[in-house]
mmCIF file of C-alpha atoms and ligand atoms in Angstrom:
data_model
loop_
_atom_site.group_PDB
_atom_site.id
_atom_site.type_symbol
_atom_site.label_atom_id
_atom_site.label_comp_id
_atom_site.label_asym_id
_atom_site.label_seq_id
_atom_site.Cartn_x
_atom_site.Cartn_y
_atom_site.Cartn_z
ATOM 1 C CA MET I 136 78.461 109.860 112.065
ATOM 2 C CA ASP I 137 79.808 112.169 114.720
ATOM 3 C CA ALA I 138 77.743 111.872 117.885
ATOM 4 C CA GLN I 139 78.478 115.497 118.760
ATOM 5 C CA PHE I 140 75.581 116.760 116.672
ATOM 6 C CA ALA I 141 72.545 117.684 118.729
ATOM 7 C CA LYS I 142 69.787 115.152 118.289
ATOM 8 C CA THR I 143 66.522 116.657 117.053
ATOM 9 C CA VAL I 144 63.461 114.454 117.481
ATOM 10 C CA LEU I 145 60.273 115.100 115.537
ATOM 11 C CA LYS I 146 56.727 114.763 116.800
ATOM 12 C CA SER I 147 54.872 111.620 115.910
ATOM 13 C CA GLY I 148 53.630 111.728 112.281
ATOM 14 C CA LYS I 149 55.867 114.684 111.366
ATOM 15 C CA ASP I 150 58.502 112.510 109.698
ATOM 16 C CA GLN I 151 56.620 111.864 106.450
ATOM 17 C CA SER I 152 57.974 114.738 104.400
ATOM 18 C CA LEU I 153 61.574 113.970 105.370
ATOM 19 C CA LYS I 154 61.073 110.340 104.456
ATOM 20 C CA ARG I 155 60.102 111.680 101.026
ATOM 21 C CA PHE I 156 63.361 113.671 100.963
ATOM 22 C CA HIS I 157 61.827 117.109 101.448
ATOM 23 C CA PRO I 158 64.721 119.088 102.976
ATOM 24 C CA TRP I 159 62.873 121.360 105.425
ATOM 25 C CA VAL I 160 61.924 120.732 109.061
ATOM 26 C CA PHE I 161 59.438 123.295 110.354
ATOM 27 C CA SER I 162 59.821 124.417 113.967
ATOM 28 C CA GLY I 163 56.319 123.144 114.810
ATOM 29 C CA ALA I 164 57.333 119.596 113.831
ATOM 30 C CA ILE I 165 60.063 119.353 116.475
ATOM 31 C CA LYS I 166 59.326 117.509 119.716
ATOM 32 C CA LYS I 167 62.650 117.997 121.427
ATOM 33 C CA VAL I 168 66.241 119.005 120.772
ATOM 34 C CA TYR I 169 68.704 117.202 123.020
ATOM 35 C CA GLY I 170 71.753 119.137 124.127
ATOM 36 C CA GLN I 171 72.898 122.661 123.465
ATOM 37 C CA VAL I 172 72.129 123.940 119.979
ATOM 38 C CA ASN I 173 73.096 127.264 118.441
ATOM 39 C CA GLU I 174 72.036 128.862 115.208
ATOM 40 C CA GLY I 175 74.009 127.406 112.328
ATOM 41 C CA ASP I 176 74.932 124.177 114.152
ATOM 42 C CA VAL I 177 74.712 120.843 112.420
ATOM 43 C CA VAL I 178 71.943 118.701 113.922
ATOM 44 C CA ALA I 179 70.847 115.109 113.342
ATOM 45 C CA VAL I 180 67.102 114.611 112.838
ATOM 46 C CA TYR I 181 65.258 111.528 114.116
ATOM 47 C CA SER I 182 61.654 110.380 114.046
ATOM 48 C CA ASN I 183 59.638 109.820 117.197
ATOM 49 C CA LYS I 184 60.476 106.100 116.793
ATOM 50 C CA ASP I 185 64.181 106.930 116.848
ATOM 51 C CA GLU I 186 64.716 106.353 113.117
ATOM 52 C CA PHE I 187 67.497 108.458 111.567
ATOM 53 C CA LEU I 188 66.070 110.884 108.984
ATOM 54 C CA GLY I 189 68.790 113.317 107.978
ATOM 55 C CA ILE I 190 71.302 115.935 109.010
ATOM 56 C CA GLY I 191 71.157 119.629 108.401
ATOM 57 C CA HIS I 192 71.740 123.159 109.629
ATOM 58 C CA TYR I 193 69.737 124.432 112.565
ATOM 59 C CA GLN I 194 68.232 127.893 112.500
ATOM 60 C CA VAL I 195 65.876 129.979 114.614
ATOM 61 C CA GLY I 196 62.718 130.580 112.579
ATOM 62 C CA SER I 197 59.883 128.836 110.845
ATOM 63 C CA ILE I 198 62.222 126.525 108.906
ATOM 64 C CA ALA I 199 64.202 125.155 111.851
ATOM 65 C CA VAL I 200 66.408 122.655 110.012
ATOM 66 C CA ARG I 201 67.570 122.648 106.408
ATOM 67 C CA VAL I 202 68.593 119.092 105.647
ATOM 68 C CA PHE I 203 71.591 118.586 103.342
ATOM 69 C CA SER I 204 72.021 114.834 103.746
ATOM 70 C CA PHE I 205 69.604 111.961 104.199
ATOM 71 C CA GLU I 206 72.531 109.656 104.942
ATOM 72 C CA GLU I 207 74.616 109.436 108.105
ATOM 73 C CA ILE I 208 77.700 111.290 106.932
ATOM 74 C CA THR I 209 80.151 113.761 108.452
ATOM 75 C CA PRO I 210 79.836 117.144 106.738
ATOM 76 C CA ASP I 211 83.558 117.875 106.463
ATOM 77 C CA ILE I 212 85.293 119.780 103.675
ATOM 78 C CA ASN I 213 85.301 116.715 101.418
ATOM 79 C CA PHE I 214 81.550 116.356 101.771
ATOM 80 C CA TRP I 215 81.022 119.941 100.613
ATOM 81 C CA LYS I 216 83.679 119.668 97.938
ATOM 82 C CA ASN I 217 81.880 116.693 96.503
ATOM 83 C CA LYS I 218 78.571 118.557 96.395
ATOM 84 C CA LEU I 219 80.172 121.578 94.756
ATOM 85 C CA GLN I 220 81.964 119.346 92.255
ATOM 86 C CA ASN I 221 78.630 117.767 91.245
ATOM 87 C CA ALA I 222 77.048 121.179 90.798
ATOM 88 C CA TYR I 223 80.018 122.354 88.734
ATOM 89 C CA ASN I 224 80.011 119.224 86.546
ATOM 90 C CA LEU I 225 76.388 119.830 85.629
ATOM 91 C CA ARG I 226 77.150 123.429 84.592
ATOM 92 C CA LYS I 227 80.126 122.249 82.565
ATOM 93 C CA GLN I 228 77.718 120.114 80.574
ATOM 94 C CA LEU I 229 75.347 123.009 80.108
ATOM 95 C CA PHE I 230 77.969 125.633 79.232
ATOM 96 C CA SER I 231 80.851 124.160 77.297
ATOM 97 C CA LYS I 232 84.172 125.914 77.689
ATOM 98 C CA ASP I 233 84.597 126.795 74.056
ATOM 99 C CA ASN I 234 81.230 128.437 73.997
ATOM 100 C CA GLN I 235 82.168 131.862 75.294
ATOM 101 C CA ASP I 236 78.819 133.217 74.108
ATOM 102 C CA THR I 237 77.499 132.794 77.641
ATOM 103 C CA ASN I 238 79.772 133.130 80.661
ATOM 104 C CA VAL I 239 77.184 133.921 83.311
ATOM 105 C CA PHE I 240 75.227 131.151 85.026
ATOM 106 C CA ARG I 241 74.011 129.856 88.372
ATOM 107 C CA LEU I 242 76.597 127.490 89.798
ATOM 108 C CA VAL I 243 74.728 126.439 92.941
ATOM 109 C CA ASN I 244 70.956 126.645 93.279
ATOM 110 C CA ALA I 245 70.325 125.887 96.964
ATOM 111 C CA GLU I 246 67.901 122.946 97.441
ATOM 112 C CA GLY I 247 68.080 122.260 93.696
ATOM 113 C CA ASP I 248 71.726 121.261 94.165
ATOM 114 C CA GLY I 249 71.283 119.680 97.602
ATOM 115 C CA MET I 250 72.746 122.708 99.372
ATOM 116 C CA PRO I 251 69.845 124.515 101.076
ATOM 117 C CA GLY I 252 70.734 128.054 102.071
ATOM 118 C CA LEU I 253 73.442 128.525 99.416
ATOM 119 C CA ILE I 254 73.314 130.375 96.104
ATOM 120 C CA ILE I 255 76.409 130.840 93.953
ATOM 121 C CA ASP I 256 76.220 132.779 90.707
ATOM 122 C CA PHE I 257 79.136 132.762 88.277
ATOM 123 C CA TYR I 258 79.974 135.983 86.424
ATOM 124 C CA ASN I 259 82.761 135.424 83.895
ATOM 125 C CA GLY I 260 85.291 134.205 86.489
ATOM 126 C CA VAL I 261 83.723 135.693 89.598
ATOM 127 C CA ALA I 262 81.652 133.558 91.966
ATOM 128 C CA VAL I 263 79.132 135.599 93.927
ATOM 129 C CA MET I 264 78.060 133.631 97.007
ATOM 130 C CA GLN I 265 74.815 134.458 98.729
ATOM 131 C CA MET I 266 74.083 132.639 101.960
ATOM 132 C CA HIS I 267 70.500 132.430 103.203
ATOM 133 C CA SER I 268 71.230 130.392 106.339
ATOM 134 C CA ILE I 269 73.647 130.830 109.226
ATOM 135 C CA GLY I 270 74.849 127.250 108.799
ATOM 136 C CA MET I 271 76.099 128.008 105.303
ATOM 137 C CA TYR I 272 77.437 131.393 106.350
ATOM 138 C CA LEU I 273 79.591 129.849 109.071
ATOM 139 C CA ILE I 274 81.315 127.520 106.595
ATOM 140 C CA LYS I 275 81.808 130.112 103.855
ATOM 141 C CA GLU I 276 85.617 129.922 104.006
ATOM 142 C CA GLN I 277 85.499 126.139 103.548
ATOM 143 C CA LEU I 278 83.108 126.522 100.644
ATOM 144 C CA LYS I 279 85.343 129.157 99.070
ATOM 145 C CA ASP I 280 88.468 126.957 99.467
ATOM 146 C CA ALA I 281 86.663 124.005 97.925
ATOM 147 C CA LEU I 282 85.502 126.136 95.008
ATOM 148 C CA VAL I 283 89.018 127.477 94.372
ATOM 149 C CA GLU I 284 90.323 123.903 94.330
ATOM 150 C CA ILE I 285 87.631 122.696 91.949
ATOM 151 C CA MET I 286 87.667 125.574 89.489
ATOM 152 C CA GLY I 287 91.385 126.400 89.502
ATOM 153 C CA GLY I 288 92.341 129.124 87.036
ATOM 154 C CA GLU I 289 88.762 129.562 85.886
ATOM 155 C CA LEU I 290 88.026 131.367 89.149
ATOM 156 C CA LYS I 291 89.385 134.890 89.535
ATOM 157 C CA ALA I 292 87.462 136.027 92.597
ATOM 158 C CA VAL I 293 84.841 135.033 95.138
ATOM 159 C CA TYR I 294 82.521 137.709 96.523
ATOM 160 C CA ASP I 295 80.311 137.182 99.572
ATOM 161 C CA LYS I 296 76.996 139.025 99.304
ATOM 162 C CA SER I 297 74.998 137.864 102.299
ATOM 163 C CA ALA I 298 74.423 141.043 104.298
ATOM 164 C CA LYS I 299 70.826 141.344 103.077
ATOM 165 C CA THR I 300 69.944 137.640 102.952
ATOM 166 C CA ILE I 301 71.084 136.349 106.350
ATOM 167 C CA PRO I 302 67.943 136.108 108.533
ATOM 168 C CA PHE I 303 67.448 139.307 110.504
ATOM 169 C CA LYS I 304 66.956 137.465 113.802
ATOM 170 C CA SER I 305 70.440 136.016 113.662
ATOM 171 C CA SER I 306 73.309 137.050 115.906
ATOM 172 C CA VAL I 307 75.717 137.024 112.954
ATOM 173 C CA GLU I 308 76.468 140.414 111.390
ATOM 174 C CA PRO I 309 77.649 139.758 107.865
ATOM 175 C CA ILE I 310 79.626 142.297 105.873
ATOM 176 C CA ASP I 311 79.806 141.934 102.099
ATOM 177 C CA GLY I 312 83.235 141.607 100.512
ATOM 178 C CA TYR I 313 85.765 139.547 98.569
ATOM 179 C CA LEU I 314 86.774 136.209 100.083
ATOM 180 C CA TYR I 315 89.258 135.596 97.276
ATOM 181 C CA GLY I 316 90.781 137.853 94.608
ATOM 182 C CA SER I 317 89.612 141.439 94.226
ATOM 183 C CA ASP I 318 88.262 144.030 91.890
ATOM 184 C CA PRO I 319 87.823 141.892 88.777
ATOM 185 C CA ASP I 320 86.333 142.824 85.432
ATOM 186 C CA LYS I 321 82.574 143.228 85.702
ATOM 187 C CA GLN I 322 81.466 142.512 82.158
ATOM 188 C CA VAL I 323 79.623 139.347 81.248
ATOM 189 C CA SER I 324 78.290 137.849 78.084
ATOM 190 C CA GLU I 325 74.871 136.236 77.623
ATOM 191 C CA TYR I 326 74.273 134.667 74.204
ATOM 192 C CA GLY I 327 76.820 137.109 72.844
ATOM 193 C CA LEU I 328 75.278 140.259 74.330
ATOM 194 C CA THR I 329 77.376 142.227 76.823
ATOM 195 C CA PHE I 330 76.229 143.367 80.258
ATOM 196 C CA ASN I 331 77.865 145.340 83.036
ATOM 197 C CA VAL I 332 76.963 143.593 86.268
ATOM 198 C CA ASP I 333 77.278 145.292 89.636
ATOM 199 C CA TRP I 334 77.198 142.508 92.211
ATOM 200 C CA GLU I 335 78.310 144.871 94.970
ATOM 201 C CA LEU I 336 75.414 147.317 94.682
ATOM 202 C CA GLY I 337 72.926 145.630 92.340
ATOM 203 C CA GLN I 338 69.779 143.644 93.145
ATOM 204 C CA LYS I 339 70.064 139.951 94.097
ATOM 205 C CA THR I 340 73.566 138.854 93.057
ATOM 206 C CA GLY I 341 73.608 141.564 90.364
ATOM 207 C CA PHE I 342 71.765 140.053 87.404
ATOM 208 C CA PHE I 343 68.583 138.056 86.822
ATOM 209 C CA ILE I 344 70.314 135.033 85.348
ATOM 210 C CA ASP I 345 67.128 132.974 85.548
ATOM 211 C CA GLN I 346 65.540 134.795 82.588
ATOM 212 C CA ARG I 347 68.297 133.923 80.073
ATOM 213 C CA GLU I 348 66.328 131.452 77.931
ATOM 214 C CA ASN I 349 63.184 133.582 78.092
ATOM 215 C CA ARG I 350 65.107 136.658 76.962
ATOM 216 C CA LYS I 351 66.416 134.586 74.057
ATOM 217 C CA LEU I 352 62.847 133.645 73.123
ATOM 218 C CA VAL I 353 61.912 137.334 72.931
ATOM 219 C CA GLU I 354 64.549 137.674 70.213
ATOM 220 C CA ASP I 355 62.639 135.146 68.075
ATOM 221 C CA TYR I 356 59.396 137.128 68.292
ATOM 222 C CA ALA I 357 60.759 140.661 68.013
ATOM 223 C CA LYS I 358 61.156 141.195 64.281
ATOM 224 C CA GLY I 359 59.315 144.322 63.156
ATOM 225 C CA ARG I 360 57.519 144.710 66.492
ATOM 226 C CA ASP I 361 57.111 147.690 68.786
ATOM 227 C CA VAL I 362 58.370 146.422 72.121
ATOM 228 C CA LEU I 363 57.731 147.468 75.710
ATOM 229 C CA ASN I 364 60.058 145.922 78.304
ATOM 230 C CA MET I 365 58.326 146.670 81.606
ATOM 231 C CA PHE I 366 60.381 146.147 84.822
ATOM 232 C CA CYS I 367 63.545 146.173 82.696
ATOM 233 C CA TYR I 368 66.225 146.351 85.470
ATOM 234 C CA THR I 369 69.519 146.047 83.486
ATOM 235 C CA GLY I 370 67.600 145.954 80.207
ATOM 236 C CA GLY I 371 68.134 142.287 79.293
ATOM 237 C CA PHE I 372 64.917 141.633 77.378
ATOM 238 C CA SER I 373 65.336 144.901 75.445
ATOM 239 C CA PHE I 374 68.668 143.965 73.859
ATOM 240 C CA PHE I 375 67.435 140.575 72.742
ATOM 241 C CA ALA I 376 64.451 142.339 71.161
ATOM 242 C CA MET I 377 66.789 144.801 69.420
ATOM 243 C CA ARG I 378 69.000 142.035 68.091
ATOM 244 C CA GLY I 379 65.871 140.248 66.914
ATOM 245 C CA GLY I 380 65.019 143.198 64.672
ATOM 246 C CA ALA I 381 62.435 145.089 66.725
ATOM 247 C CA ASN I 382 61.128 148.300 65.230
ATOM 248 C CA LEU I 383 61.405 150.191 68.520
ATOM 249 C CA VAL I 384 62.137 149.168 72.103
ATOM 250 C CA HIS I 385 61.077 151.053 75.227
ATOM 251 C CA SER I 386 62.505 149.993 78.600
ATOM 252 C CA VAL I 387 60.655 151.027 81.771
ATOM 253 C CA ASP I 388 61.566 150.658 85.449
ATOM 254 C CA SER I 389 60.600 152.722 88.489
ATOM 255 C CA SER I 390 64.229 152.784 89.622
ATOM 256 C CA ALA I 391 66.358 155.558 88.112
ATOM 257 C CA LYS I 392 69.426 153.442 88.858
ATOM 258 C CA ALA I 393 68.026 150.573 86.797
ATOM 259 C CA ILE I 394 67.400 152.951 83.899
ATOM 260 C CA ALA I 395 70.993 154.214 84.147
ATOM 261 C CA LEU I 396 72.240 150.596 84.025
ATOM 262 C CA THR I 397 70.015 149.893 81.030
ATOM 263 C CA ASN I 398 71.343 152.941 79.180
ATOM 264 C CA GLU I 399 74.932 151.870 79.919
ATOM 265 C CA ASN I 400 74.229 148.422 78.519
ATOM 266 C CA VAL I 401 72.599 149.885 75.387
ATOM 267 C CA LYS I 402 75.824 151.764 74.714
ATOM 268 C CA LEU I 403 77.817 148.540 75.048
ATOM 269 C CA ASN I 404 75.663 146.608 72.602
ATOM 270 C CA PHE I 405 73.927 149.048 70.288
ATOM 271 C CA PRO I 406 75.755 152.404 70.374
ATOM 272 C CA ASP I 407 73.811 155.228 68.728
ATOM 273 C CA ASP I 408 70.811 153.033 68.011
ATOM 274 C CA SER I 409 67.823 155.362 68.056
ATOM 275 C CA ARG I 410 65.308 152.503 68.318
ATOM 276 C CA HIS I 411 65.794 152.366 72.101
ATOM 277 C CA GLU I 412 64.507 154.691 74.820
ATOM 278 C CA ALA I 413 64.346 154.149 78.585
ATOM 279 C CA PHE I 414 61.993 155.721 81.143
ATOM 280 C CA ALA I 415 62.060 155.799 84.950
ATOM 281 C CA VAL I 416 58.315 155.545 85.623
ATOM 282 C CA ASP I 417 56.022 153.399 87.780
ATOM 283 C CA ALA I 418 54.566 150.461 85.847
ATOM 284 C CA PHE I 419 50.942 151.135 86.732
ATOM 285 C CA ASP I 420 51.228 154.765 85.656
ATOM 286 C CA TYR I 421 52.975 153.922 82.398
ATOM 287 C CA LEU I 422 50.460 151.242 81.461
ATOM 288 C CA LYS I 423 47.536 153.690 81.698
ATOM 289 C CA ASP I 424 47.897 155.489 78.446
ATOM 290 C CA ILE I 425 49.614 153.431 75.775
ATOM 291 C CA LYS I 426 46.643 152.123 73.820
ATOM 292 C CA ASP I 427 47.815 150.090 70.808
ATOM 293 C CA LYS I 428 51.310 151.584 71.039
ATOM 294 C CA TYR I 429 53.070 148.223 71.476
ATOM 295 C CA ASN I 430 52.610 144.778 69.987
ATOM 296 C CA LEU I 431 55.184 142.948 72.084
ATOM 297 C CA VAL I 432 55.051 143.519 75.837
ATOM 298 C CA VAL I 433 57.235 141.944 78.533
ATOM 299 C CA LEU I 434 56.004 142.072 82.140
ATOM 300 C CA ASP I 435 58.657 140.800 84.559
ATOM 301 C CA PRO I 436 57.727 142.316 87.923
ATOM 302 C CA PRO I 437 59.498 141.729 91.237
ATOM 303 C CA ALA I 438 57.995 139.040 93.498
ATOM 304 C CA PHE I 439 54.619 140.444 94.597
ATOM 305 C CA ALA I 440 54.399 137.854 97.416
ATOM 306 C CA LYS I 441 57.357 136.966 99.588
ATOM 307 C CA HIS I 442 55.258 135.127 102.216
ATOM 308 C CA ARG I 443 52.120 133.054 102.236
ATOM 309 C CA GLU I 444 50.194 135.767 104.144
ATOM 310 C CA THR I 445 50.593 138.205 101.271
ATOM 311 C CA LEU I 446 49.420 135.736 98.615
ATOM 312 C CA PRO I 447 45.871 137.117 98.107
ATOM 313 C CA ARG I 448 47.193 140.656 97.648
ATOM 314 C CA ALA I 449 49.880 139.425 95.288
ATOM 315 C CA LEU I 450 47.331 137.630 93.111
ATOM 316 C CA GLN I 451 45.300 140.839 92.919
ATOM 317 C CA GLY I 452 48.496 142.612 91.854
ATOM 318 C CA TYR I 453 49.184 140.135 89.030
ATOM 319 C CA LYS I 454 45.567 140.419 87.914
ATOM 320 C CA ARG I 455 45.640 144.223 87.853
ATOM 321 C CA LEU I 456 48.956 144.380 86.062
ATOM 322 C CA ASN I 457 47.961 141.885 83.396
ATOM 323 C CA THR I 458 44.533 143.515 82.951
ATOM 324 C CA ARG I 459 46.310 146.771 82.104
ATOM 325 C CA ALA I 460 48.557 145.048 79.589
ATOM 326 C CA PHE I 461 45.632 143.224 77.931
ATOM 327 C CA GLU I 462 43.688 146.501 77.709
ATOM 328 C CA GLN I 463 46.546 148.312 75.994
ATOM 329 C CA ILE I 464 48.319 145.809 73.756
ATOM 330 C CA ARG I 465 47.695 146.119 70.006
ATOM 331 C CA PRO I 466 45.641 143.318 68.343
ATOM 332 C CA GLY I 467 47.980 140.584 67.156
ATOM 333 C CA GLY I 468 50.309 141.401 70.047
ATOM 334 C CA ILE I 469 52.534 139.047 72.008
ATOM 335 C CA LEU I 470 52.602 139.260 75.795
ATOM 336 C CA PHE I 471 55.427 137.721 77.843
ATOM 337 C CA THR I 472 54.165 137.718 81.432
ATOM 338 C CA PHE I 473 56.021 136.384 84.491
ATOM 339 C CA SER I 474 55.822 135.739 88.206
ATOM 340 C CA CYS I 475 58.921 134.991 90.283
ATOM 341 C CA SER I 476 57.018 134.617 93.588
ATOM 342 C CA GLN I 477 57.767 131.251 95.129
ATOM 343 C CA VAL I 478 54.421 131.106 96.927
ATOM 344 C CA VAL I 479 52.386 131.766 93.752
ATOM 345 C CA SER I 480 51.777 128.408 92.056
ATOM 346 C CA LYS I 481 51.657 127.927 88.301
ATOM 347 C CA ASP I 482 47.887 127.442 88.448
ATOM 348 C CA LYS I 483 47.255 130.490 90.625
ATOM 349 C CA PHE I 484 49.364 132.650 88.337
ATOM 350 C CA ARG I 485 47.515 131.378 85.294
ATOM 351 C CA GLU I 486 44.174 132.123 86.966
ATOM 352 C CA ALA I 487 45.268 135.698 87.684
ATOM 353 C CA VAL I 488 46.345 136.183 84.056
ATOM 354 C CA PHE I 489 43.134 134.536 82.848
ATOM 355 C CA SER I 490 41.049 136.964 84.968
ATOM 356 C CA GLY I 491 42.980 139.905 83.539
ATOM 357 C CA ALA I 492 42.280 138.785 79.967
ATOM 358 C CA ALA I 493 38.585 138.252 80.741
ATOM 359 C CA ILE I 494 38.227 141.712 82.314
ATOM 360 C CA ALA I 495 39.863 143.280 79.262
ATOM 361 C CA GLY I 496 37.659 141.133 77.016
ATOM 362 C CA ARG I 497 40.490 139.896 74.805
ATOM 363 C CA SER I 498 40.785 136.584 73.028
ATOM 364 C CA VAL I 499 44.080 134.971 74.049
ATOM 365 C CA LYS I 500 46.109 131.905 73.071
ATOM 366 C CA ILE I 501 48.935 130.368 75.107
ATOM 367 C CA LEU I 502 52.017 129.937 72.914
ATOM 368 C CA HIS I 503 54.619 128.932 75.517
ATOM 369 C CA GLN I 504 54.714 128.063 79.194
ATOM 370 C CA LEU I 505 58.044 129.135 80.627
ATOM 371 C CA THR I 506 60.080 128.457 83.705
ATOM 372 C CA GLN I 507 63.640 128.737 84.999
ATOM 373 C CA PRO I 508 66.578 127.256 83.035
ATOM 374 C CA ALA I 509 68.593 124.098 83.761
ATOM 375 C CA ASP I 510 71.290 125.920 85.727
ATOM 376 C CA HIS I 511 68.487 126.647 88.249
ATOM 377 C CA PRO I 512 67.527 122.981 88.756
ATOM 378 C CA VAL I 513 64.523 122.053 90.873
ATOM 379 C CA ASN I 514 64.852 119.255 93.419
ATOM 380 C CA LEU I 515 61.946 116.943 92.560
ATOM 381 C CA TYR I 516 61.219 116.482 96.268
ATOM 382 C CA HIS I 517 61.155 120.257 96.846
ATOM 383 C CA PRO I 518 58.593 121.693 94.422
ATOM 384 C CA GLU I 519 58.851 125.095 96.139
ATOM 385 C CA GLY I 520 62.106 125.495 94.206
ATOM 386 C CA GLU I 521 60.175 126.029 90.966
ATOM 387 C CA TYR I 522 59.609 129.716 91.516
ATOM 388 C CA LEU I 523 59.707 131.232 88.032
ATOM 389 C CA LYS I 524 56.541 131.003 85.942
ATOM 390 C CA GLY I 525 55.910 132.610 82.603
ATOM 391 C CA LEU I 526 53.388 132.603 79.787
ATOM 392 C CA VAL I 527 53.812 133.782 76.219
ATOM 393 C CA LEU I 528 50.408 134.811 74.923
ATOM 394 C CA TYR I 529 49.026 135.793 71.544
ATOM 395 C CA VAL I 530 46.413 138.492 72.003
ATOM 396 C CA ASP I 531 43.895 138.905 69.173
HETATM 397 N N1 SAH E 801 63.392 141.878 83.691
HETATM 398 C C1 SAH E 801 64.609 142.103 84.448
HETATM 399 C C2 SAH E 801 64.453 141.801 85.926
HETATM 400 C C3 SAH E 801 63.325 142.533 86.603
HETATM 401 S S1 SAH E 801 63.507 142.688 88.333
HETATM 402 C C4 SAH E 801 65.758 141.328 83.823
HETATM 403 O O1 SAH E 801 65.564 140.592 82.830
HETATM 404 O O2 SAH E 801 66.871 141.458 84.309
HETATM 405 C C5 SAH E 801 62.180 143.721 88.752
HETATM 406 C C6 SAH E 801 62.378 145.198 88.476
HETATM 407 O O3 SAH E 801 61.133 145.842 88.730
HETATM 408 C C7 SAH E 801 63.384 145.921 89.358
HETATM 409 O O4 SAH E 801 64.394 146.495 88.559
HETATM 410 C C8 SAH E 801 62.573 147.024 90.079
HETATM 411 O O5 SAH E 801 63.262 148.271 90.168
HETATM 412 C C9 SAH E 801 61.370 147.169 89.174
HETATM 413 N N2 SAH E 801 60.125 147.672 89.812
HETATM 414 C C10 SAH E 801 59.636 147.364 91.029
HETATM 415 N N3 SAH E 801 58.431 147.940 91.224
HETATM 416 C C11 SAH E 801 58.155 148.648 90.103
HETATM 417 C C12 SAH E 801 57.050 149.451 89.679
HETATM 418 N N4 SAH E 801 55.991 149.655 90.461
HETATM 419 N N5 SAH E 801 57.096 149.998 88.441
HETATM 420 C C13 SAH E 801 58.152 149.790 87.636
HETATM 421 N N6 SAH E 801 59.220 149.054 87.976
HETATM 422 C C14 SAH E 801 59.235 148.475 89.198
#
């Protein structure tokens, strides 16, 4: 390995998690960094007994090093190409080429694919890269070149969308834009339904790809039901419900822009279908006065907790939201309820939902326990990567 990497030595006893392949080094675990180190530099991490532990990207902040290799390698273009190739091969297994039913998936899921700080979502030929660390941001051209080589003609464009995800303390000032190709078609297909995706202006990388299998499950339950899709964003759950034979579908989001996107997508999939209506209203207001109106409700709120400090408030939020839904849903109703907060564990989320049901005094059965799909793999040594939790409940 190249000796030019700054040597980072951990305090005594702080090497355990790295020895178990957890990829994060917290700033408080570091005893000393030898030599000059800048944000985004590659550093080599050693224990207090001078044992090699791993190499990763250095960053100013609570997570000081994101380890991408536990072996003594040189992270050159071939190293990254190999990682990207592995990630791509897995997706090729999951989404066969002749199955054009679904052409939107997550190509690289950060720690889940051994590339902490890097997300790449694939939208029908367009790779949207979102860097969450300076280290990854600084090698974006290399990553793009490697991707172009691996994917060949399958790749029409690469868009960098890191302006909002690069840590605010950093000295780098990212500007979003195309790294390869330009202005491609922005329509994607998910299980045969069509969506316009706006990766330039939309939330995250433009689409909540992680809910694909859960949206599909809504289709199976929708027949003859009156459906409320709360926090609808681009309307995904609504169209699966419509295709599944729902009686009526109401999509609600507080953002007028989201409602406009939903209405656009309705036109693409179900033109002139009077079963659907969309409303730009706050969730808590809407859920006040809909007693027995719906017998299938989807609650897919934004992350209520982004940091550990906000966890108690977030749990209160999930409890309140679910209480409202339990109070209003018609007997015999199905509730799909989710949390995408990384810091809210499966158990804590279930407790919050449980409290909501108890307050509303409803009898409830768990039908399914949901999570993120296989193109969002979780690194077994990094359980924090399992961020999406969902329950499908039968409410008597
Ligand atoms: N279910 C969507 C993703 C939801 S993302 C899908 O399948 O694609 C969360 C959405 O919640 C965002 O669109 C955001 O605008 C909306 N939102 C945030 N706070 C809200 C509130 N208080 N009331 C209603 N919608 C809200």
